[in-house]
Coordinates of C-alpha atoms in Angstrom, one line a residue:
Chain A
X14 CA 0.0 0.0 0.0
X15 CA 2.7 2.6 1.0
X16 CA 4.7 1.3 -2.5
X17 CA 1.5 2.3 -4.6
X18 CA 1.1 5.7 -3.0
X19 CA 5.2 6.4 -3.5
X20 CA 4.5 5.2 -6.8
X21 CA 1.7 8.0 -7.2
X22 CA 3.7 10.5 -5.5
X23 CA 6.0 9.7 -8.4
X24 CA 3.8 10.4 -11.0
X25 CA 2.7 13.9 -9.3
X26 CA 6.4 14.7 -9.1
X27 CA 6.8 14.0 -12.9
X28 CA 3.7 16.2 -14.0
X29 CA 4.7 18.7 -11.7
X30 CA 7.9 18.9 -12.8
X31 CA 7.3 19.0 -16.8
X32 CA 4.7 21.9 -15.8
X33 CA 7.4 23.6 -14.5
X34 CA 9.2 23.8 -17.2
X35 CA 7.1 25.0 -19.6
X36 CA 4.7 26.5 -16.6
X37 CA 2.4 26.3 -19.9
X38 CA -1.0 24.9 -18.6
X39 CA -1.6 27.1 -15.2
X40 CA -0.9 29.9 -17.1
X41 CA -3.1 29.6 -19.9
X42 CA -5.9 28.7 -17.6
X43 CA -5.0 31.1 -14.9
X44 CA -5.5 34.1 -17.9
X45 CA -8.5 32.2 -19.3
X46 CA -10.2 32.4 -16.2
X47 CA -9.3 35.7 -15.2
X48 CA -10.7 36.6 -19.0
X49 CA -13.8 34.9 -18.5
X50 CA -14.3 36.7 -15.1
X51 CA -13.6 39.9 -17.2
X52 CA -15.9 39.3 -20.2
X53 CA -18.7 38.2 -17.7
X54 CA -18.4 42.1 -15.8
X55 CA -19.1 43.3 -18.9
X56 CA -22.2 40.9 -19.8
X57 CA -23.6 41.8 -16.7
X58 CA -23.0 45.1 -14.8
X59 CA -20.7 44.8 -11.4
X60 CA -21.9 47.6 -10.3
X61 CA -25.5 46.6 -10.0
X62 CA -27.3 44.1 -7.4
X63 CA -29.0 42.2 -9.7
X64 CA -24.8 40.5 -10.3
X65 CA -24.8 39.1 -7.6
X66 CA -27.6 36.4 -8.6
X67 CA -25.7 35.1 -11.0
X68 CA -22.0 35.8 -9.2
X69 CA -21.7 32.2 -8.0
X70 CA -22.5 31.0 -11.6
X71 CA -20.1 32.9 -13.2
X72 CA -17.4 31.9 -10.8
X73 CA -17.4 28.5 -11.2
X74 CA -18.4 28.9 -15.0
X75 CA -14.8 30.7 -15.4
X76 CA -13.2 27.9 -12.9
X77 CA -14.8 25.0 -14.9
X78 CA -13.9 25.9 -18.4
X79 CA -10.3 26.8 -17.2
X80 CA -10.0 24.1 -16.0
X81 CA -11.4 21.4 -19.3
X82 CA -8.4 23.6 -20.9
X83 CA -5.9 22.3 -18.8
X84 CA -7.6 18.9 -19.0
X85 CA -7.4 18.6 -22.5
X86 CA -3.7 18.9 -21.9
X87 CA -3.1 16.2 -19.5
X88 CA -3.2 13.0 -21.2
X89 CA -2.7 14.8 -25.2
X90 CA 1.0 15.5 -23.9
X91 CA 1.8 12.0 -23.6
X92 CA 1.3 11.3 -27.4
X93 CA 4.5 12.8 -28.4
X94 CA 7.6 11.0 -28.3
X95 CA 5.3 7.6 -26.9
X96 CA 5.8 9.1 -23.5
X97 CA 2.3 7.1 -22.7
X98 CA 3.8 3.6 -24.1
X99 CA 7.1 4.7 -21.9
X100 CA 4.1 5.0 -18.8
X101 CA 2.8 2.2 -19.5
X102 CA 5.6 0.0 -19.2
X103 CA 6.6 1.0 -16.0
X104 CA 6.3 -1.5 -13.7
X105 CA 3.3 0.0 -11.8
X106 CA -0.5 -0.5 -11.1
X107 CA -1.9 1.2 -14.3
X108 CA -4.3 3.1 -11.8
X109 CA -1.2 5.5 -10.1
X110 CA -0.9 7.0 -13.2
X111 CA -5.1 8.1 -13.0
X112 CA -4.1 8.8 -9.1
X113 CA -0.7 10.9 -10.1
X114 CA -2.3 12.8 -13.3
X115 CA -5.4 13.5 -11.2
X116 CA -3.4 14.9 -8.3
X117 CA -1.8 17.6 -10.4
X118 CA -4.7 18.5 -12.4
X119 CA -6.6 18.9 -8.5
X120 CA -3.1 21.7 -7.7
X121 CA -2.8 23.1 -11.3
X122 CA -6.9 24.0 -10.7
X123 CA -6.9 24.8 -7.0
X124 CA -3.6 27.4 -8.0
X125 CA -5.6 29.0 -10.6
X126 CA -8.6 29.2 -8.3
X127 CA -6.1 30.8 -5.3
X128 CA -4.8 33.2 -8.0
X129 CA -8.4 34.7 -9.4
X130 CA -10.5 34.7 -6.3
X131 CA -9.0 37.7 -5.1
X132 CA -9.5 39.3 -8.4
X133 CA -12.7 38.1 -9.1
X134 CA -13.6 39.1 -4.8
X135 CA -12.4 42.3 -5.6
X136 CA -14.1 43.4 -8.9
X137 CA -17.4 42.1 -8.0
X138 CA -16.8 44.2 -4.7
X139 CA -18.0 41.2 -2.7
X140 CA -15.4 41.1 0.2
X141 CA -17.5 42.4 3.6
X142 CA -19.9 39.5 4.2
X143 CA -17.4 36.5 2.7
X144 CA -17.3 33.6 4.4
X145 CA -13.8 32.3 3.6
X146 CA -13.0 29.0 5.6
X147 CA -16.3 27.5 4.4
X148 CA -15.8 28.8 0.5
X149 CA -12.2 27.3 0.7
X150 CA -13.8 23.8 1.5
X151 CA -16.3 24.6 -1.0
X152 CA -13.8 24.9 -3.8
X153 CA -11.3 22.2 -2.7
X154 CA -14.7 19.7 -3.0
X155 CA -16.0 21.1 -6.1
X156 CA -13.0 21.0 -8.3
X157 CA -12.0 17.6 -6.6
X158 CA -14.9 15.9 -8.2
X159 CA -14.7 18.0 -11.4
X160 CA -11.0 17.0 -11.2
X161 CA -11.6 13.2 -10.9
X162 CA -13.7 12.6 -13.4
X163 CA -11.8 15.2 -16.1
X164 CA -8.6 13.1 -15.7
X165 CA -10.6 10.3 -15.9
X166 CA -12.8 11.6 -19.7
X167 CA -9.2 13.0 -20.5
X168 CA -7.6 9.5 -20.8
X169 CA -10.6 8.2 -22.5
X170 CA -11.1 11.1 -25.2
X171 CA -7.4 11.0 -25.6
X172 CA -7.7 8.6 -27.7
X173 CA -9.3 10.0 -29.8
X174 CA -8.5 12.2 -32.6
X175 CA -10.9 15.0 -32.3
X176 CA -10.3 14.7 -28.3
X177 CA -10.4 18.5 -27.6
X178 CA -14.0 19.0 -29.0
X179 CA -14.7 15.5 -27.4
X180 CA -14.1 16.1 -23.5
X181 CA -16.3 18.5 -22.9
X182 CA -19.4 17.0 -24.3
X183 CA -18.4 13.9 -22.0
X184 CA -17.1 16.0 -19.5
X185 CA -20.2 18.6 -18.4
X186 CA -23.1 16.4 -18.4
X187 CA -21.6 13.8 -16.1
X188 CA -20.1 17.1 -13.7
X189 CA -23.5 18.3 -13.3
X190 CA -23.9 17.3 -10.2
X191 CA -20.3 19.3 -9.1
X192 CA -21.8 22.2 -10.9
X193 CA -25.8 22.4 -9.3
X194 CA -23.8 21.5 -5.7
X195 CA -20.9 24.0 -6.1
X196 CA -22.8 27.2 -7.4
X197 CA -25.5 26.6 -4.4
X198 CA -23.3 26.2 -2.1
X199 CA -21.4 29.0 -3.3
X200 CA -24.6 31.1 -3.7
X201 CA -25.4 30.4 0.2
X202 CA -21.6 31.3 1.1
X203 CA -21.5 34.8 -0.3
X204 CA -25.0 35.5 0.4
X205 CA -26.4 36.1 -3.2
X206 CA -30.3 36.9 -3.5
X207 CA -30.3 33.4 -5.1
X208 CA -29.8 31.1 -2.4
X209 CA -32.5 28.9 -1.5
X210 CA -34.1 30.5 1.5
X211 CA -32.2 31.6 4.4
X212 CA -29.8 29.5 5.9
X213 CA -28.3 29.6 10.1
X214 CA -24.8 30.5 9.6
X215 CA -21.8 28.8 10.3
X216 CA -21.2 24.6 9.9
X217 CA -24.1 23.3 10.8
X218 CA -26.3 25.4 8.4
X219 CA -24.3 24.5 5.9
X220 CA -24.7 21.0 6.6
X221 CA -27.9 21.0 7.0
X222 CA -28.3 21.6 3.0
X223 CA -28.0 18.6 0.8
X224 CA -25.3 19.8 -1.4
X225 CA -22.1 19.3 0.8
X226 CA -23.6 15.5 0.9
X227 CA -23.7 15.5 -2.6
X228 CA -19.8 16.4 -3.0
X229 CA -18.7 14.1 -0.9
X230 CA -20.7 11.2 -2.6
X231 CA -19.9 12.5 -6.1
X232 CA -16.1 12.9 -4.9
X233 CA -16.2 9.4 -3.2
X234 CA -18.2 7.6 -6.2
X235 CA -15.9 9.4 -9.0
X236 CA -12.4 7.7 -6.8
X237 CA -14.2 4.6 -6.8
X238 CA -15.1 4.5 -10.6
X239 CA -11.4 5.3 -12.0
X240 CA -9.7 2.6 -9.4
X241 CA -12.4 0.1 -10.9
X242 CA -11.8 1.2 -14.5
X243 CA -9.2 2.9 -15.4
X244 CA -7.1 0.0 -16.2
X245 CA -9.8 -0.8 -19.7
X246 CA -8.9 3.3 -20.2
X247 CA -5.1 3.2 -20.9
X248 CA -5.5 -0.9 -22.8
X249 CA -2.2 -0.5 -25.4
Chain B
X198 CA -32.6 -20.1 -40.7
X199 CA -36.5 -20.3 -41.4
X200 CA -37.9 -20.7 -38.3
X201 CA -35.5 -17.6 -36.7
X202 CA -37.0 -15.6 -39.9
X203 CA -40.3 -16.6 -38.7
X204 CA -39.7 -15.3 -35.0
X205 CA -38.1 -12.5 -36.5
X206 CA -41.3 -11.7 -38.8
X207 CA -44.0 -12.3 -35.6
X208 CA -42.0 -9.9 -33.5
X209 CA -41.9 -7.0 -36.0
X210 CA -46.0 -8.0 -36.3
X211 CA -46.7 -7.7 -33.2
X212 CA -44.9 -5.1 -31.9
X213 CA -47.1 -3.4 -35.7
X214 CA -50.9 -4.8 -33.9
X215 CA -49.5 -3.8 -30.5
X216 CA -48.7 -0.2 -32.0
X217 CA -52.2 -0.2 -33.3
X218 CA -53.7 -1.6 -30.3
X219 CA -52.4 1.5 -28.5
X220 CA -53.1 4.1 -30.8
X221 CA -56.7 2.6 -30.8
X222 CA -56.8 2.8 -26.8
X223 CA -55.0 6.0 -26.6
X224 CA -57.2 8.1 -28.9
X225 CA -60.5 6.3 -29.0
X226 CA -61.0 4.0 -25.5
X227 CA -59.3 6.5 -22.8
X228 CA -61.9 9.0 -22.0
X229 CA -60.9 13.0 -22.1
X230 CA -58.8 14.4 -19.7
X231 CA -61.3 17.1 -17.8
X232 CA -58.9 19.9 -17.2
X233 CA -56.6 19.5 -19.9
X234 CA -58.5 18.0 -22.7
X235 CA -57.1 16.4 -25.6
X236 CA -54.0 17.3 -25.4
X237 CA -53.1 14.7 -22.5
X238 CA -53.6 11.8 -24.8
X239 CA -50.3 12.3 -25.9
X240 CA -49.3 11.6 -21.9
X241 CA -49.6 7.2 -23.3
X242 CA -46.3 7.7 -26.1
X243 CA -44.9 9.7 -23.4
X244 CA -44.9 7.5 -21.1
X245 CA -43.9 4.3 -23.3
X246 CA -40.9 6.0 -24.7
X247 CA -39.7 7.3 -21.0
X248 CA -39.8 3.9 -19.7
X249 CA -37.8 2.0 -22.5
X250 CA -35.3 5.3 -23.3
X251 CA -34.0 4.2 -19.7
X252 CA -34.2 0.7 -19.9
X253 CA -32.3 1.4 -23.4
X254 CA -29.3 3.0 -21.4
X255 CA -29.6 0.9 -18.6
X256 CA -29.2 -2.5 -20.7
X257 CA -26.0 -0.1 -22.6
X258 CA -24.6 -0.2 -19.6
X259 CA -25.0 -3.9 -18.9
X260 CA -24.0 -4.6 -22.6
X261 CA -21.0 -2.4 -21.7
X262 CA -19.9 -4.5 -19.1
X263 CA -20.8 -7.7 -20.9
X264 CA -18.1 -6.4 -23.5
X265 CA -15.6 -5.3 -20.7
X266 CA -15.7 -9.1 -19.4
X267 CA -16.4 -11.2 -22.9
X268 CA -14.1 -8.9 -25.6
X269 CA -17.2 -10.3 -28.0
X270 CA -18.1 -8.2 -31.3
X271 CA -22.1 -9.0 -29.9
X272 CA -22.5 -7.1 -26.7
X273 CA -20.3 -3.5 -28.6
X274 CA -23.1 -3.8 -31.4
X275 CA -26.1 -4.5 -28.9
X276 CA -24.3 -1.2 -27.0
X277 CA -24.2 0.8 -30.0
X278 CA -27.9 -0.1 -31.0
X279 CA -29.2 0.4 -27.9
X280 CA -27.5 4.0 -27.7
X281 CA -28.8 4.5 -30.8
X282 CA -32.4 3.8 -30.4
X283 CA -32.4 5.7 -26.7
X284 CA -31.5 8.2 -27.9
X285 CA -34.2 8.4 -30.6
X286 CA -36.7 7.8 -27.9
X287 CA -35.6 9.9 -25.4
X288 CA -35.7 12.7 -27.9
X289 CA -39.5 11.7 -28.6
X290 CA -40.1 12.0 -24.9
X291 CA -38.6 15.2 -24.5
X292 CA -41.2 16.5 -27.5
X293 CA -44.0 15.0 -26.3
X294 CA -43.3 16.0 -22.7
X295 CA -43.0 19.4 -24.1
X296 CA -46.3 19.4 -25.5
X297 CA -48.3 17.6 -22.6
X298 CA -46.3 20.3 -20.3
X299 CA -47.7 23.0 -22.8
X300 CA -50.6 22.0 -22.2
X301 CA -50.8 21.1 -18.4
X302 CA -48.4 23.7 -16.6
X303 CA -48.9 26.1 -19.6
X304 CA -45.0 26.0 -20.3
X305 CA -43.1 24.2 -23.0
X306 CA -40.0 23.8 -20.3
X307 CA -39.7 23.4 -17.0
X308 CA -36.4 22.8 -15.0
X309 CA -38.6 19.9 -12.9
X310 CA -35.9 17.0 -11.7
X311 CA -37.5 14.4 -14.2
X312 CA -37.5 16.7 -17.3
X313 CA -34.0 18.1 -16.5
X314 CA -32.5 14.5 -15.7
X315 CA -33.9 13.4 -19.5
X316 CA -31.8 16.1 -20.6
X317 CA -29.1 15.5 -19.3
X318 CA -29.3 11.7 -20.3
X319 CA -30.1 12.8 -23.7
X320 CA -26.5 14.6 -23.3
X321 CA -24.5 11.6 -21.9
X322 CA -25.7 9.2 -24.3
X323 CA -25.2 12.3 -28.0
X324 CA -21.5 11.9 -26.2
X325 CA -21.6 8.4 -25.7
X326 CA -22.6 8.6 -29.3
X327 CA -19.6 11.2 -30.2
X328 CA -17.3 9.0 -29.0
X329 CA -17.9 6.3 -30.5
X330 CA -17.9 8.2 -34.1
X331 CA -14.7 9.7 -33.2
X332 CA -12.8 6.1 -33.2
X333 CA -12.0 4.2 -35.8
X334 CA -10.8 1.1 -34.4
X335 CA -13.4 -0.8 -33.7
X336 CA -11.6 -2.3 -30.5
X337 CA -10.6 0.9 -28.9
X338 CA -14.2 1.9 -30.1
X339 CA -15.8 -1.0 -28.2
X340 CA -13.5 -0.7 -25.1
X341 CA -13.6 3.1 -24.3
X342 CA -17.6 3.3 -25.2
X343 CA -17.9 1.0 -22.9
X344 CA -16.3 2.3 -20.2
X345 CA -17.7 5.8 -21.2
X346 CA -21.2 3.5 -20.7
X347 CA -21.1 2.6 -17.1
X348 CA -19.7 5.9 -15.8
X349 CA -22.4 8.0 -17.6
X350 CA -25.6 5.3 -16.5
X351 CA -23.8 4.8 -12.8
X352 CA -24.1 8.6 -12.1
X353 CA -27.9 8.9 -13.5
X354 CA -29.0 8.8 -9.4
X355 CA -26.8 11.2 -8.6
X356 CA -27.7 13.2 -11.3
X357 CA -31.3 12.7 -10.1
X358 CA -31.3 13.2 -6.8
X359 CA -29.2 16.6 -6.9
X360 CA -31.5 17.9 -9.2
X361 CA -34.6 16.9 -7.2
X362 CA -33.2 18.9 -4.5
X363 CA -32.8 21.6 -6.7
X364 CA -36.2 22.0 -8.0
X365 CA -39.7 20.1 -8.4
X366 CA -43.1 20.1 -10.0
X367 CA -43.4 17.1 -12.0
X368 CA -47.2 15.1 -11.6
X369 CA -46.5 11.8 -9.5
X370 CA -49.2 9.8 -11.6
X371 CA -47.8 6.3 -10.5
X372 CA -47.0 6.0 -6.3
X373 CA -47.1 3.5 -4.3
X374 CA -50.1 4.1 -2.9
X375 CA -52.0 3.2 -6.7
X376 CA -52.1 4.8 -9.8
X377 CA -54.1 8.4 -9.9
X378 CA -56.4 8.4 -13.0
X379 CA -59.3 7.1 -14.9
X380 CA -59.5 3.0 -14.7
X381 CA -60.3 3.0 -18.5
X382 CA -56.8 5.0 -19.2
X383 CA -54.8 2.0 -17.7
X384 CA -55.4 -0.1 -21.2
X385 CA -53.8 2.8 -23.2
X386 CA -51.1 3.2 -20.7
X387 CA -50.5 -0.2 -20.4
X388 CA -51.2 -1.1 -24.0
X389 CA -48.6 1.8 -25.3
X390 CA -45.7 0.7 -22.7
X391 CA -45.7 -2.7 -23.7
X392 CA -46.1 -1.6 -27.9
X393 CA -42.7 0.4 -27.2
X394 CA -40.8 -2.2 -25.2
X395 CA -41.7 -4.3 -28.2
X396 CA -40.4 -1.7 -30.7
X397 CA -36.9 -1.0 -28.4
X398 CA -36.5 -4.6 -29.0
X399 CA -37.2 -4.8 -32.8
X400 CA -35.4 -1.3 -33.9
X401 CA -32.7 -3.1 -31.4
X402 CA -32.1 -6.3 -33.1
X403 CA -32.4 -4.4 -36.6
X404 CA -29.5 -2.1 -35.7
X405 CA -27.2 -4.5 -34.6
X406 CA -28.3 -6.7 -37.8
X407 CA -27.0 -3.6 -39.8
X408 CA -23.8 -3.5 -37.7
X409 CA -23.6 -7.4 -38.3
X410 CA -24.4 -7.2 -42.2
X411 CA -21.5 -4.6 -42.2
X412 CA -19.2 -6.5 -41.0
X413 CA -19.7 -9.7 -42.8
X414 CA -19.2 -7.0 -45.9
X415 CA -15.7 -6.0 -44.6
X416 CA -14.6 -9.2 -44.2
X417 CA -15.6 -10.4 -47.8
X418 CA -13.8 -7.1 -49.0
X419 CA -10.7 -8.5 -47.2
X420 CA -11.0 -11.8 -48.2
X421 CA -11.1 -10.8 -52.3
X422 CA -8.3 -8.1 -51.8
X423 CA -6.3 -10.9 -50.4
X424 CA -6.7 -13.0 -53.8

């Protein structure tokens, strides 16, 4: 057990060092983000109240599509050079490399995320009521389970030749779930107009909504499925 | 070979009287609907399609792992004509919900868990679908539609259940507690679900012959280029 998790620590080393020499993927997304935040203030007015209805939305609309960018990326860069045959071979359990890939993905995100929330905080003016220990958690669950099952649809469109157009059409019906759980939570957490009625603050109201539930099922279910599968994903 | 032709013909015949049967009960035998007249008739296809579009993706995802654990050509073509057809029939239940929703809640749309979660299986499976156009070999093809298969049917409850939360208005017309309508509506009910679990089964079988005739095609092409 401690052998397959050094194994995956491997693999997270490896993508985090071939990121950080190119530093390619977090910064495209990091922008794209940040561009979608800016194109959306401009769609709809910061300055008015009605924003902050669809704030949460647009959030994790611009932290979503970042992130099927950098998704795309993950498993296409192994097609040069054979570097995925070279993966293969490796004496490992085929599922570390799902583990290892999906690791990195969950930092590249969760960097891009830490880098625009301020930014995005600041320019829809929404910093006095934030509640920022329990949006934290909300973001590390959301774009876990995004996170698992893009690695996952990665691998599997991958294969194909027309895998950028291919992963989010897999990719967004399957997250849905992520997405409805995510923006309502997040709706709740910075008090938007468009929260389902009124909620007692701290933990326990928070808990007392279904959608944290539905994270951590979606997050636990979308572990399970990979481990179970993944080895009929990456078949030479 | 003849008597398999003659199954073949008295499925395709019934599944033709059973269609008549429940256009007959449907339009003629079920009495009209007080509040929202004729309209609601169309309520009987609705509900036959709805019933078989799921079983359609459910038995994709058995098929799925019937190919996952056999490697057999049989259970990737059963997966593809079962996508195939669900999809046809989940996009006839999302019209005719439309227009029975028109008429009842005076909306063609409504973001109820039921009508949202058809959408979103009508999604999965155009992807499932996508996929499987975008690979050529038919191995990889079989393989990573199949796996593609179980994830998207495995997360339909969650699907479900997080939209419920989100929003709901749908008519419960079936509950445990007995069925909430006229006693001379069951027939067409009854009479339409079985006329489209018959049809699944026929456009089912006829898909997969297709797939089948096609590859018996190939092969003969690579037999004669081999002369």
């Amino acid at each position: 057990m401690r052998a397959y998790w050094r194994q995956v620590g491997w693999i997270l080393w490896k993508e985090l060092r071939a990121e950080w020499r190119t530093r390619q993927t977090v910064t495209s997304m990091a922008i794209f983000a940040f561009l979608v935040i800016v194109v959306f203030s401009f769609a709809f007015d910061p300055t008015r109240d009605v924003t902050r209805q669809v704030l949460p939305g647009i959030l994790w609309i611009a932290y979503l599509f970042a992130a099927v960018l950098g998704l795309n990326r993950s498993f296409m860069v192994e097609r040069f050079n054979d570097s995925l045959l070279g993966l293969l071979s490796a004496p490992m359990d085929r599922s570390t490399i799902y583990f290892g890939k999906a690791a990195a993905n969950l930092l590249f995100v969760l960097l891009v995320e830490a880098l625009s929330l301020p930014v995005f905080l600041a320019l829809y003016d929404v910093l006095p009521d934030l509640r920022l220990e329990e949006l934290l958690l909300v973001l590390l669950l959301g774009t876990l389970g995004f996170v698992e099952v893009g690695t996952f649809l990665s691998a599997l469109s991958a294969n194909s030749r027309s895998s950028e157009l291919l992963l989010p059409l897999l990719l967004f019906p399957v997250a849905l779930p992520v997405v409805i759980a995510s923006v309502q939570l997040t709706a709740v957490l910075l008090a938007a107009p468009a929260a389902a009625g009124a909620v007692a603050p701290g933990w326990a109201g928070l808990w007392s909504l279904p959608w944290l539930k539905v994270l951590l099922v979606y997050d636990g279910v979308f572990l399970l499925l990979p481990f179970l599968l993944f080895d009929y994903v990456l078949e030479v | 070979m003849h008597r398999r032709l003659f199954r073949w013909r008295l499925a395709v015949a019934a599944a033709g009287a059973l269609m008549l049967l429940a256009l007959y009960f449907s339009l003629v035998y079920a009495p009209t609907e007080r509040t929202m007249g004729q309209v609601q008739r169309v309520f009987y296809f609705h509900l036959g399609n709805a019933w078989n579009a799921f079983l359609a993706f459910f038995l994709v995802m058995v098929a799925s792992i019937g190919y996952l654990k056999t490697r057999s050509r049989r259970w990737d073509i059963y997966a593809e004509a079962l996508a195939e057809v669900g999809v046809v029939f989940t996009t006839v239940v999302l019209i005719t919900g439309s227009i029975w929703g028109r008429a009842a809640w005076n909306t063609w749309w409504t973001w109820d868990p039921r009508l949202t979660t058809t959408l979103v299986l009508w999604f999965i499976y155009d992807g499932y679908l996508a996929l499987r156009a975008s690979l050529e070999n038919w191995e990889t093809r079989a393989r990573l539609s199949a796996v593609y298969g179980i994830v998207g049917f495995v997360n339909v409850p969650i699907v479900f259940m997080s939209i419920r939360w989100w929003r709901t208005i749908h008519p419960v017309v079936i509950s445990l507690s007995g069925m909430d309508m006229d006693p001379r509506m069951v027939p067409a009910m009854l009479a339409s679900l079985l006329a489209f679990t018959l049809l699944l089964g026929v456009c089912t079988v006829l898909r997969a012959q297709i797939s089948q005739s096609a590859d018996a095609l190939q092969s003969m092409k690579d037999a004669f280029r081999q002369d």
